mmCIF file of C-alpha atoms in Angstrom:
data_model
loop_
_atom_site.group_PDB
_atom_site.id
_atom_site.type_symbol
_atom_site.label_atom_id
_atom_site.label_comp_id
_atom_site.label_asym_id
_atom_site.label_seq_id
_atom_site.Cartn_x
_atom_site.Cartn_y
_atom_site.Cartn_z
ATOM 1 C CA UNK A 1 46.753 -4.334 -133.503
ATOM 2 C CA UNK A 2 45.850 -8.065 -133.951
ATOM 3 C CA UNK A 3 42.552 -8.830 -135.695
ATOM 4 C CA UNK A 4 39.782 -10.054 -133.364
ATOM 5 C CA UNK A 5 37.180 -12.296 -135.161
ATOM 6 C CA UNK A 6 34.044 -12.323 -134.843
ATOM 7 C CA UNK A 7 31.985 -15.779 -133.491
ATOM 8 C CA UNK A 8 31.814 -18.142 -135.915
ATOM 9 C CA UNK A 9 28.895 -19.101 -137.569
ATOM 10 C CA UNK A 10 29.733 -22.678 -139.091
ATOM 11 C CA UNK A 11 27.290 -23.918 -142.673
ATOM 12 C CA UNK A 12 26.501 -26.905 -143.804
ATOM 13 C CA UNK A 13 28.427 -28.531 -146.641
ATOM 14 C CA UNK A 14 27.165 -28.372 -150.546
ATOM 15 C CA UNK A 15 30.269 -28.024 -152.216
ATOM 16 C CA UNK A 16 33.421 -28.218 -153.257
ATOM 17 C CA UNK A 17 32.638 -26.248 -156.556
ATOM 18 C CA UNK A 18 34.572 -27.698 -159.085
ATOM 19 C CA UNK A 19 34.079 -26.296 -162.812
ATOM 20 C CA UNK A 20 34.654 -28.790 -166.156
ATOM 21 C CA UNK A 21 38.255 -28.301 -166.552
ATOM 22 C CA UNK A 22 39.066 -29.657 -162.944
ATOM 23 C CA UNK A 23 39.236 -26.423 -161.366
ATOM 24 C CA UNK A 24 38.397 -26.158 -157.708
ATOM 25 C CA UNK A 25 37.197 -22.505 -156.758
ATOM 26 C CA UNK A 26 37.690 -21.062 -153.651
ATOM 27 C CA UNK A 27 37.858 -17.380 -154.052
ATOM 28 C CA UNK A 28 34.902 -15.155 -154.482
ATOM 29 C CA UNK A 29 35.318 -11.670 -154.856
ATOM 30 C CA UNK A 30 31.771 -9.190 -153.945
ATOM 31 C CA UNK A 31 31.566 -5.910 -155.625
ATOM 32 C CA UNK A 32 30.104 -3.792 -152.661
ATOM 33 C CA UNK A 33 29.198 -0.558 -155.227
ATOM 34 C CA UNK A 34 29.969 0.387 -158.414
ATOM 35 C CA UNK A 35 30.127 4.075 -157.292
ATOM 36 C CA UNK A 36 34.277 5.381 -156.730
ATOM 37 C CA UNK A 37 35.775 8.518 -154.854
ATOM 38 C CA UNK A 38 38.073 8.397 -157.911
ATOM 39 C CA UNK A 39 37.764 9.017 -161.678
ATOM 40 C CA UNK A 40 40.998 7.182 -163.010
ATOM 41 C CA UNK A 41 41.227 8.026 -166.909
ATOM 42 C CA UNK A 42 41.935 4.345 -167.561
ATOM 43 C CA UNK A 43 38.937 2.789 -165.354
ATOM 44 C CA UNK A 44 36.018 5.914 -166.435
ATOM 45 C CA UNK A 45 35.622 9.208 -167.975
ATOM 46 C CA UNK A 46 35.476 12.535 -165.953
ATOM 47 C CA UNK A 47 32.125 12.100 -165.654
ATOM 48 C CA UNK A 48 32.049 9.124 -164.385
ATOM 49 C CA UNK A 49 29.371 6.354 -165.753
ATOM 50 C CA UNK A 50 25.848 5.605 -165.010
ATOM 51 C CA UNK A 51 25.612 4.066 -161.761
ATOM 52 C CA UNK A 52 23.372 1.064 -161.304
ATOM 53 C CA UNK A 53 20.442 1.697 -159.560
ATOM 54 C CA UNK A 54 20.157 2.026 -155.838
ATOM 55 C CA UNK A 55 17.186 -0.441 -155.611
ATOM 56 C CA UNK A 56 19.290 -3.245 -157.241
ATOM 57 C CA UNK A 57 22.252 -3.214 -154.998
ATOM 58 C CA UNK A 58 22.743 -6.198 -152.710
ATOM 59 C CA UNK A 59 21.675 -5.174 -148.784
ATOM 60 C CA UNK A 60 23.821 -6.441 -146.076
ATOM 61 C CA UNK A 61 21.734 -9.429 -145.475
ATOM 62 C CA UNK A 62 21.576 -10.711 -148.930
ATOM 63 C CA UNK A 63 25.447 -10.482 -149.106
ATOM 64 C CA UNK A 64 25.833 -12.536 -145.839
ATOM 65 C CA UNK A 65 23.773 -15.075 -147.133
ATOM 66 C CA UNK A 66 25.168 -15.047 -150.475
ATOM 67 C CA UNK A 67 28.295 -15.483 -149.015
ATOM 68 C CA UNK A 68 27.401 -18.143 -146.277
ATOM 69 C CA UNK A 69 26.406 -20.428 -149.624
ATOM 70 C CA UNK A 70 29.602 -19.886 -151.397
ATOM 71 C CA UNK A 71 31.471 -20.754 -148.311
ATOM 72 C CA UNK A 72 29.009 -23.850 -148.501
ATOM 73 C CA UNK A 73 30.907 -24.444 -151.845
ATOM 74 C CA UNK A 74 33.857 -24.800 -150.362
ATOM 75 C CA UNK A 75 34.616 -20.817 -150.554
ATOM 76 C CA UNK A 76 37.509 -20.133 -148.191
ATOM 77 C CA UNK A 77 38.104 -16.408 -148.981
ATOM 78 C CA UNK A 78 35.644 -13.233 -149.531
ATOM 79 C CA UNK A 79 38.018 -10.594 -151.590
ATOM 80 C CA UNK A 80 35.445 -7.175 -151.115
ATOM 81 C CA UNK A 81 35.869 -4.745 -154.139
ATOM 82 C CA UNK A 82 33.946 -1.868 -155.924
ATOM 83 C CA UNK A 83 33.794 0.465 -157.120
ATOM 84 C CA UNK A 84 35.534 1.527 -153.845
ATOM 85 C CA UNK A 85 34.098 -0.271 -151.348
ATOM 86 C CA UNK A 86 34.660 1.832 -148.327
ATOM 87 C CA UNK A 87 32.131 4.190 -149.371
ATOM 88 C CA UNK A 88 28.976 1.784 -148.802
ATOM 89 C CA UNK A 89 28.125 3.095 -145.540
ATOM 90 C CA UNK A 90 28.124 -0.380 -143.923
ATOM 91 C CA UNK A 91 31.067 -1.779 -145.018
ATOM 92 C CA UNK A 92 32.206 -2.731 -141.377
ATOM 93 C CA UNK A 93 29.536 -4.645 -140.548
ATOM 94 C CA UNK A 94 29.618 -6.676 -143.785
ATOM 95 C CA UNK A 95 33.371 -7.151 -143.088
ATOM 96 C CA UNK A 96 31.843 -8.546 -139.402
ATOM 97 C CA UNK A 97 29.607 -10.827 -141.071
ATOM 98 C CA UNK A 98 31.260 -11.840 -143.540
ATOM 99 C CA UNK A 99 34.589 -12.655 -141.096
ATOM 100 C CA UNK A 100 31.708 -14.858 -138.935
ATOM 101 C CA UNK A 101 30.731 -17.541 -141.145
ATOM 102 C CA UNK A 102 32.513 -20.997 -141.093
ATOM 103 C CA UNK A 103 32.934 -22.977 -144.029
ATOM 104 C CA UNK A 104 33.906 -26.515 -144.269
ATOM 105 C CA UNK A 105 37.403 -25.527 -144.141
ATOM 106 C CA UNK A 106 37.233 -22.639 -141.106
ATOM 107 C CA UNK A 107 36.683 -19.596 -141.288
ATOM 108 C CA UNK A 108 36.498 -17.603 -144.429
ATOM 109 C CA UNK A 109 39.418 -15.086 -144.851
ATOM 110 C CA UNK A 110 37.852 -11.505 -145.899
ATOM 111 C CA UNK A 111 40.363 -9.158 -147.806
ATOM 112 C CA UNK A 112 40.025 -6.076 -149.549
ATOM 113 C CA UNK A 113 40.747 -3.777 -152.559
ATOM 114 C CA UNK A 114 40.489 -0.317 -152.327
ATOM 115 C CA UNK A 115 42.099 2.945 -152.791
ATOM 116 C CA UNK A 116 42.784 3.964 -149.619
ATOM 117 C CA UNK A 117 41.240 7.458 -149.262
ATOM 118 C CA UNK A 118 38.961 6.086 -146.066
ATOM 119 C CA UNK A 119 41.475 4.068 -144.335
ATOM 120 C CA UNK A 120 42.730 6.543 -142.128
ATOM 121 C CA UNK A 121 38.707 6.972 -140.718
ATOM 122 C CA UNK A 122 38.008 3.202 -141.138
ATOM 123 C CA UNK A 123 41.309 0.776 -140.574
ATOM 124 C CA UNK A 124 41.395 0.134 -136.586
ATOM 125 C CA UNK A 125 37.134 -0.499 -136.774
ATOM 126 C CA UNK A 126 37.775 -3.325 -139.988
ATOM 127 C CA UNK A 127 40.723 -4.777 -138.245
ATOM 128 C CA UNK A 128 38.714 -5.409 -135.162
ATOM 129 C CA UNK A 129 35.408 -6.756 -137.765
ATOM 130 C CA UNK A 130 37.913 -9.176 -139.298
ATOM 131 C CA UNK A 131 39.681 -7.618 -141.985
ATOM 132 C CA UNK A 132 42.447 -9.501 -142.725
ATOM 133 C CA UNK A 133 44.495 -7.667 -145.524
ATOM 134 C CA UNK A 134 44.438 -4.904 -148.193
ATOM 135 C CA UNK A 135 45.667 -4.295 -151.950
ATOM 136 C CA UNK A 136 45.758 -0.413 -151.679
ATOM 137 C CA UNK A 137 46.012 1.050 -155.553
ATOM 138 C CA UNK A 138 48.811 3.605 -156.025
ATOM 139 C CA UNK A 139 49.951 4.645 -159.757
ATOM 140 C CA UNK A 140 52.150 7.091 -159.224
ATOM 141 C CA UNK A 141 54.148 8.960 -156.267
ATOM 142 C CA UNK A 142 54.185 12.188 -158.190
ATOM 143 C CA UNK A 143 51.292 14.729 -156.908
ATOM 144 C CA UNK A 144 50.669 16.622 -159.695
ATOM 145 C CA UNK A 145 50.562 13.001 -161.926
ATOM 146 C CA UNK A 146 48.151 11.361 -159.184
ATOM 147 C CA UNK A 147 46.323 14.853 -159.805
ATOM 148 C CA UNK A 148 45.532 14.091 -163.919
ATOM 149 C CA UNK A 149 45.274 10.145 -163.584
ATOM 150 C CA UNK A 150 42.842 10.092 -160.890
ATOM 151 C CA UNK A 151 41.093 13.713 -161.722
ATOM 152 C CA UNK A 152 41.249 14.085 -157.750
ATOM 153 C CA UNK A 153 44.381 15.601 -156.066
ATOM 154 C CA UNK A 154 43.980 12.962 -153.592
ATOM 155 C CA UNK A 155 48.033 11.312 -153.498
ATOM 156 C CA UNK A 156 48.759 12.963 -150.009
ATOM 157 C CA UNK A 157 45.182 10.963 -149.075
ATOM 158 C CA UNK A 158 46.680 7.605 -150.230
ATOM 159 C CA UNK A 159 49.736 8.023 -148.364
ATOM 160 C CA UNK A 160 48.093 7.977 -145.013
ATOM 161 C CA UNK A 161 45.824 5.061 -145.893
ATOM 162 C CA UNK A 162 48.891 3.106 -146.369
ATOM 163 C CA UNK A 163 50.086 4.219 -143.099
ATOM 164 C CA UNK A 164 46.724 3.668 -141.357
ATOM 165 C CA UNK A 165 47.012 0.066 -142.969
ATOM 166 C CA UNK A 166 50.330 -0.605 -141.699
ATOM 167 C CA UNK A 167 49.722 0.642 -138.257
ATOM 168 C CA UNK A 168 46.197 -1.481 -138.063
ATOM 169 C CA UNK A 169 47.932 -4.268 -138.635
ATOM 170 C CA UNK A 170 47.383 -5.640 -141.854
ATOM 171 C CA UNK A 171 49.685 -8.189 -142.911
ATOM 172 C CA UNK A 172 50.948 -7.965 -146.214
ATOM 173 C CA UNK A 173 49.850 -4.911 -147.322
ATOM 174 C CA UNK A 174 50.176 -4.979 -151.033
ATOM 175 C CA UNK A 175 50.301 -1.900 -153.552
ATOM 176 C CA UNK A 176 48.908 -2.509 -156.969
ATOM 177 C CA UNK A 177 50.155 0.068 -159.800
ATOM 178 C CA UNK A 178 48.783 -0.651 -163.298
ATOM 179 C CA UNK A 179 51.446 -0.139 -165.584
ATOM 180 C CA UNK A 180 50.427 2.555 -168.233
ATOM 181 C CA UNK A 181 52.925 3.602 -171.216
ATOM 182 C CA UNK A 182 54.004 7.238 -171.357
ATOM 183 C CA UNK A 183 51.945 8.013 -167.880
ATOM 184 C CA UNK A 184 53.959 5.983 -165.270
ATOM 185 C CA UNK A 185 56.357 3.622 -166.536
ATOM 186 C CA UNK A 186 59.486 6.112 -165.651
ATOM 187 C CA UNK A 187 58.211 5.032 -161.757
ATOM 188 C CA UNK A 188 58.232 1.717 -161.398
ATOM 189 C CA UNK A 189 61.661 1.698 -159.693
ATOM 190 C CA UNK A 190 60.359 4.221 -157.234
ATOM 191 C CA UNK A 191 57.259 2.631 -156.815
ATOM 192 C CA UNK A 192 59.138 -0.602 -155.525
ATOM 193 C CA UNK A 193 61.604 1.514 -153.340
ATOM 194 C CA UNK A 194 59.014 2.821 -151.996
ATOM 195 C CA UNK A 195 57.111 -0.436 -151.010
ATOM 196 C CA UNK A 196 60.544 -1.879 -149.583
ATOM 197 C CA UNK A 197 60.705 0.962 -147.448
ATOM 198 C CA UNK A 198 57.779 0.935 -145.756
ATOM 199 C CA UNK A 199 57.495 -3.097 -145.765
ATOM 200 C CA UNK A 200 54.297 -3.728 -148.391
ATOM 201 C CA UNK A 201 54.320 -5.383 -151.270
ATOM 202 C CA UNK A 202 54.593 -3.506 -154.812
ATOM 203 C CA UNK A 203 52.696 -5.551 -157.675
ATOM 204 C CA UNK A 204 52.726 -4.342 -161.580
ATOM 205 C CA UNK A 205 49.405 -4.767 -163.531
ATOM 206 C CA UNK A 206 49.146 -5.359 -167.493
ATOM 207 C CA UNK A 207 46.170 -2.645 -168.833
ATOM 208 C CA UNK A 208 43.400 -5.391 -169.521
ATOM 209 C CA UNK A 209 40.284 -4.323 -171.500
ATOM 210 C CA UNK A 210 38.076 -3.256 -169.495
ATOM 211 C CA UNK A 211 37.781 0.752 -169.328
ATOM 212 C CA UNK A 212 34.295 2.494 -169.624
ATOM 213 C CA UNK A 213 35.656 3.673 -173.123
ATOM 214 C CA UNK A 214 36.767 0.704 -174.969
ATOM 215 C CA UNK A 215 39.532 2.487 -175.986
ATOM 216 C CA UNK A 216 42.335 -0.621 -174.596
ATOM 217 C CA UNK A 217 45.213 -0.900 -176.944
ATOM 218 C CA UNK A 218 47.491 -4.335 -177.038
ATOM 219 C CA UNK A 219 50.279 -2.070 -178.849
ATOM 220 C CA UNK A 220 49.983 0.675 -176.177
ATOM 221 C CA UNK A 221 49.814 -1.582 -173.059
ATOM 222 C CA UNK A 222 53.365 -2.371 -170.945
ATOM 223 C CA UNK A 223 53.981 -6.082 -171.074
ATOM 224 C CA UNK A 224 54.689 -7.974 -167.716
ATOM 225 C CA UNK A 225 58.185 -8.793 -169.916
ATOM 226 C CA UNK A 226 58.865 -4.763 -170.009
ATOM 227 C CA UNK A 227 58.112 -4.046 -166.039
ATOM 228 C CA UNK A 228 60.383 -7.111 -165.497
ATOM 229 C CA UNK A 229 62.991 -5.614 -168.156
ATOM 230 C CA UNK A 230 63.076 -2.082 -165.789
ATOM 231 C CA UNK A 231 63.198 -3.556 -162.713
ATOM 232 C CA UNK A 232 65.989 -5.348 -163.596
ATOM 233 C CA UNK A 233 68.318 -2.634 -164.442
ATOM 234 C CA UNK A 234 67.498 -1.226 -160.832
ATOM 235 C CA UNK A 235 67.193 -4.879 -158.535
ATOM 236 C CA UNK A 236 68.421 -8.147 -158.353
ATOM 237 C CA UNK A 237 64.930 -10.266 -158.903
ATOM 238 C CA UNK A 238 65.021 -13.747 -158.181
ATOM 239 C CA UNK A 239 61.353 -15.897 -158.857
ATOM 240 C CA UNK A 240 59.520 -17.363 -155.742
ATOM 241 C CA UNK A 241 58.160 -20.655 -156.097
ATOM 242 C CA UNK A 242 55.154 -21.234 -158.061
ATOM 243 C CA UNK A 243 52.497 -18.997 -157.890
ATOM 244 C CA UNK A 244 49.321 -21.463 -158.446
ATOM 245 C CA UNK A 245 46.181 -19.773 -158.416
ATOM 246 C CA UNK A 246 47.521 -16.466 -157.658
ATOM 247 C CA UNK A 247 47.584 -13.643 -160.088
ATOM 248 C CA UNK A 248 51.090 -11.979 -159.411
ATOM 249 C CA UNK A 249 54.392 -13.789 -160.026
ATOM 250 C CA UNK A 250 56.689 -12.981 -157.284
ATOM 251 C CA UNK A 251 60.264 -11.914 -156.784
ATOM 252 C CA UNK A 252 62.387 -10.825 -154.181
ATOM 253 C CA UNK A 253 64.206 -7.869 -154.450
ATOM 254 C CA UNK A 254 68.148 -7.839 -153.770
ATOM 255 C CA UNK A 255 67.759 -11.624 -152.220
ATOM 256 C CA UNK A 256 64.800 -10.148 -149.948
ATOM 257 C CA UNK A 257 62.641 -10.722 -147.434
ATOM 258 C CA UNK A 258 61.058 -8.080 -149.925
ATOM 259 C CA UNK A 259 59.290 -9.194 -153.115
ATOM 260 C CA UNK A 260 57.722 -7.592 -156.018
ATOM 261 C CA UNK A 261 54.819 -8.992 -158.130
ATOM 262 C CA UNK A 262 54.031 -8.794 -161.817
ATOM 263 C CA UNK A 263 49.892 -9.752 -162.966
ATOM 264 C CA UNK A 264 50.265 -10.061 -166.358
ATOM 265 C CA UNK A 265 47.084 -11.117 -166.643
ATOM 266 C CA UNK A 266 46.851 -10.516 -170.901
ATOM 267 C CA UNK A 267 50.584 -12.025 -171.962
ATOM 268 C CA UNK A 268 50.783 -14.548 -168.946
ATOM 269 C CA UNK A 269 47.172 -15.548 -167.486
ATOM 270 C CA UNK A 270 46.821 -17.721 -164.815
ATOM 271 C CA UNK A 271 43.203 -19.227 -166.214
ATOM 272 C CA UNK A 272 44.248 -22.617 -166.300
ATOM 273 C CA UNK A 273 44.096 -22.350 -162.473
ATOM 274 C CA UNK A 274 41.790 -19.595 -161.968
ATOM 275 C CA UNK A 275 39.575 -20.392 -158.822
ATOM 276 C CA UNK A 276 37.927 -17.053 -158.642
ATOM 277 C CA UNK A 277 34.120 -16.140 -159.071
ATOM 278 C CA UNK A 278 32.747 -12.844 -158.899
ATOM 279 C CA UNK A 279 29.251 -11.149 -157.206
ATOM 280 C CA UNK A 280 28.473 -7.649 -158.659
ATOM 281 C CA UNK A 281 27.079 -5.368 -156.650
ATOM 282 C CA UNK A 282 23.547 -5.800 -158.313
ATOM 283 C CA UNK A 283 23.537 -9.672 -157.526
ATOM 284 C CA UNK A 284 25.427 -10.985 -160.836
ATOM 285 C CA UNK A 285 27.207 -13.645 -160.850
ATOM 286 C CA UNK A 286 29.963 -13.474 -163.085
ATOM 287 C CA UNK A 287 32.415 -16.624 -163.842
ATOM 288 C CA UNK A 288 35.209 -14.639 -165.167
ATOM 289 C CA UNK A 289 36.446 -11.107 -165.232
ATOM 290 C CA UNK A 290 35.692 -11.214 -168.860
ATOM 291 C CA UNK A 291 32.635 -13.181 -169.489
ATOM 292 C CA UNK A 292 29.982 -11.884 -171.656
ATOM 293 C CA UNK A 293 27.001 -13.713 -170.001
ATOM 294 C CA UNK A 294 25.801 -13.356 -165.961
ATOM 295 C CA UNK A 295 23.648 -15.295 -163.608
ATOM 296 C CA UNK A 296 21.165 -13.291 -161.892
ATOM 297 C CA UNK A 297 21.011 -14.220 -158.082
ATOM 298 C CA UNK A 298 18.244 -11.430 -157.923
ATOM 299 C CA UNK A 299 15.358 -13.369 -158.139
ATOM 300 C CA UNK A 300 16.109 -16.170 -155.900
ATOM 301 C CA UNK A 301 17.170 -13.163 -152.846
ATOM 302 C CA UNK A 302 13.953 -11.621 -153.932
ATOM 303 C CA UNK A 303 11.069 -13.053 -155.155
ATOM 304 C CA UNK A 304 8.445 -10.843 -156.533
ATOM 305 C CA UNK A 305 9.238 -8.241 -153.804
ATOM 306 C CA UNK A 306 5.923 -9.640 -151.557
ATOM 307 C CA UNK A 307 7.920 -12.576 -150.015
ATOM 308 C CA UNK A 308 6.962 -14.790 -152.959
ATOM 309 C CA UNK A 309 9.075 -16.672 -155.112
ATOM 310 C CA UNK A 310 12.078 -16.641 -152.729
ATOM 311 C CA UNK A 311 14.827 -19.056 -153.634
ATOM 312 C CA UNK A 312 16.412 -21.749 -151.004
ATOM 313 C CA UNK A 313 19.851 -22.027 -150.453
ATOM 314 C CA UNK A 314 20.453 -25.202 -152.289
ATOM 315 C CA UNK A 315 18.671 -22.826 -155.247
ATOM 316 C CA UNK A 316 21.287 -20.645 -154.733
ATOM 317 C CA UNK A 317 24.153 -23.237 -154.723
ATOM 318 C CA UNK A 318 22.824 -24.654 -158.008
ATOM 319 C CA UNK A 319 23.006 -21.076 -159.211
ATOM 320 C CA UNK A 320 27.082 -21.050 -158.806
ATOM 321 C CA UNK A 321 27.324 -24.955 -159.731
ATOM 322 C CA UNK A 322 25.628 -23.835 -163.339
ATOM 323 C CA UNK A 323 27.681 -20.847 -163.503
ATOM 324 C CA UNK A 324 31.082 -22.521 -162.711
ATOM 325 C CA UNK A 325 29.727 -25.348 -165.165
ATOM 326 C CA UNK A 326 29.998 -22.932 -167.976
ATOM 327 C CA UNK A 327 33.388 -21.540 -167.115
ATOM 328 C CA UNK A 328 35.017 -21.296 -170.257
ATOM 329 C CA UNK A 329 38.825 -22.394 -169.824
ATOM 330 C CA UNK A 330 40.475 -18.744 -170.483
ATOM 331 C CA UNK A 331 39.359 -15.403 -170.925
ATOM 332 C CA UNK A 332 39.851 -15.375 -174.777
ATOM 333 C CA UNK A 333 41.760 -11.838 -174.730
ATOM 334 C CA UNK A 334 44.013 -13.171 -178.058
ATOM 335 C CA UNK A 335 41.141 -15.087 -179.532
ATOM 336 C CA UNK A 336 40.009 -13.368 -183.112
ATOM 337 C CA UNK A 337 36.101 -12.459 -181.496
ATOM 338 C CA UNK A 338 36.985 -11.131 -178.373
ATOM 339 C CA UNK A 339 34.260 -8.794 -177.016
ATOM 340 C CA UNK A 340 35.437 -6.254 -174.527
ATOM 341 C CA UNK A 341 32.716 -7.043 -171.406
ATOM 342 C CA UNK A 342 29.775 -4.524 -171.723
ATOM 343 C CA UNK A 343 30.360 -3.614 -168.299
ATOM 344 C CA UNK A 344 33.852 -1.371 -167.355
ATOM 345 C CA UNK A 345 35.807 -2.453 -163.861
ATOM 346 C CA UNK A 346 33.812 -0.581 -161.795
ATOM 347 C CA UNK A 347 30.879 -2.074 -162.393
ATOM 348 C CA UNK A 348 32.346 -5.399 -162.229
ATOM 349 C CA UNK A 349 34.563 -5.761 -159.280
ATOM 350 C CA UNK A 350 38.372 -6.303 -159.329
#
């Protein structure tokens, strides 16, 4: 089903947003809840974590207009995220809004992450709000292992999102596994059979530090190298192009048209040509996945709750301009003080 967009709403021009090291960013990814229909052992505990509080997350209308000043930037795509972020109620219409505005460059591309549960409900209304495309995370094929990653026998769930994906259109569909040592590196082989045969993408994830327990081990995590070495006793993988600002370095499989990407975001980052910025759900503004320090956009959508105190846009814009300023050029995983972010994933946005 092709994707019908919405009328375009164009803004005016502030940008581009270019950070000290040269860097032009273009890619903003919004955390639409911290909240997940999942409890995967290497994102949060059983339990899950404290959520924030209801009264802080962003509405609708402070997302569109955050959104309508990053595309002032020179923003060209809005990746949504969680948490899972088809379980904010709403998430159609901020796909529609979001899929309206027109930046300097056209229309802002709006993408998503999610795990897939609420696709089969929600995939025909999002293609026809503007949806574009969907990562869909999938760690294992095996029920009972899905079962004791995710705490939620859920796999069979998964499987249809996919397929609701694939028949709403969505073109590529891509599958992101995060490659965990003793839990699901025996799979990767099926994992990419599995993508072939259905026509998505399979892409292989390095563990980075960011779990609710802080328990991340270097020693413990599979290497991009090690996915690479597995695959190749299985496929013929042969390197496409250069992969700029994107996170996965692709291959195809067996000469193709399929391809397989590895994010080895810890051994191999791609910071040196990073152009992404993030929005947490509680109006942070976050340079980097791994920054310690945020930029409250609060305030400025706010005021003092009576109306007072409300930022303009161009007080917005100098928000992200001061933010990307103090971009630091990598994300400092091998440097001898790395801090683990106070805040896990979830809470972040992927």
């Amino acid at each position: 089903m092709p994707t019908m967009r919405p009328a375009l709403s164009p803004v005016e021009t502030r940008g581009p947003l270019v950070d000290r090291f040269g860097r032009v960013h273009r890619d903003l990814r919004i955390s639409l809840t911290d909240r997940c229909s999942l409890r995967c052992q290497y994102c949060m505990p059983a339990e899950g974590v404290p959520w924030l509080a209801k009264d802080n997350i962003l509405t609708t209308d402070e997302l569109e207009r955050v959104a309508r000043v990053a595309a002032s930037l020179g923003i060209t795509e809005v990746r949504l995220t969680g948490g899972e972020p088809l379980i904010r109620r709403d998430v159609v219409d901020v796909v529609r809004r979001m899929a309206a505005i027109e930046g300097p460059d056209g229309p802002l591309e709006v993408s998503m992450t999610t795990n897939g549960l609420k696709l089969p409900e929600l995939a025909p209304a999002l293609a026809e709000a503007g949806l574009t495309r969907v990562n869909i995370s999938i760690d294992t094929l095996k029920p009972e292992r899905f079962a004791e990653l995710t705490r939620r026998d859920r796999l069979d769930d998964v499987l249809a999102g996919i397929d609701a994906a694939r028949a709403a259109g969505f073109s590529p569909v891509k599958l992101n596994a995060v490659a965990m040592r003793g839990v699901n590196d025996d799979e990767l082989v099926d994992l990419v059979r599995y993508a072939v045969s259905i026509g998505a993408e399979m892409r292989f994830i390095e563990q980075m530090p960011l779990d609710a327990g802080h328990i991340w081990s270097r020693v413990e995590m599979v290497r991009g190298e090690e996915i690479l070495e597995h695959l190749a006793e299985a496929f013929t993988l042969t390197p496409v192009g250069q992969r700029g600002a994107a996170p996965a370095e692709r291959f195809l499989v067996d000469d193709g048209p399929a391809t397989v990407g590895v994010i080895a975001s810890v051994t191999a980052p791609f910071c040196g040509a990073c152009d992404r910025v993030r929005l947490t759900a509680d109006g942070q503004l976050r340079n980097c996945l791994f920054a310690r320090t945020e930029d409250d956009l609060l305030p400025l959508l706010r005021g003092d709750g009576d109306g007072n105190g409300i930022g303009t846009d161009d007080d917005l814009a100098a928000v992200f301009v001061r933010s990307i300023g103090a971009k630091l050029a990598g994300h400092g995983i091998d440097d001898e003080g790395f801090l683990q972010p106070d805040r896990p994933m979830s809470a972040i946005g992927g």
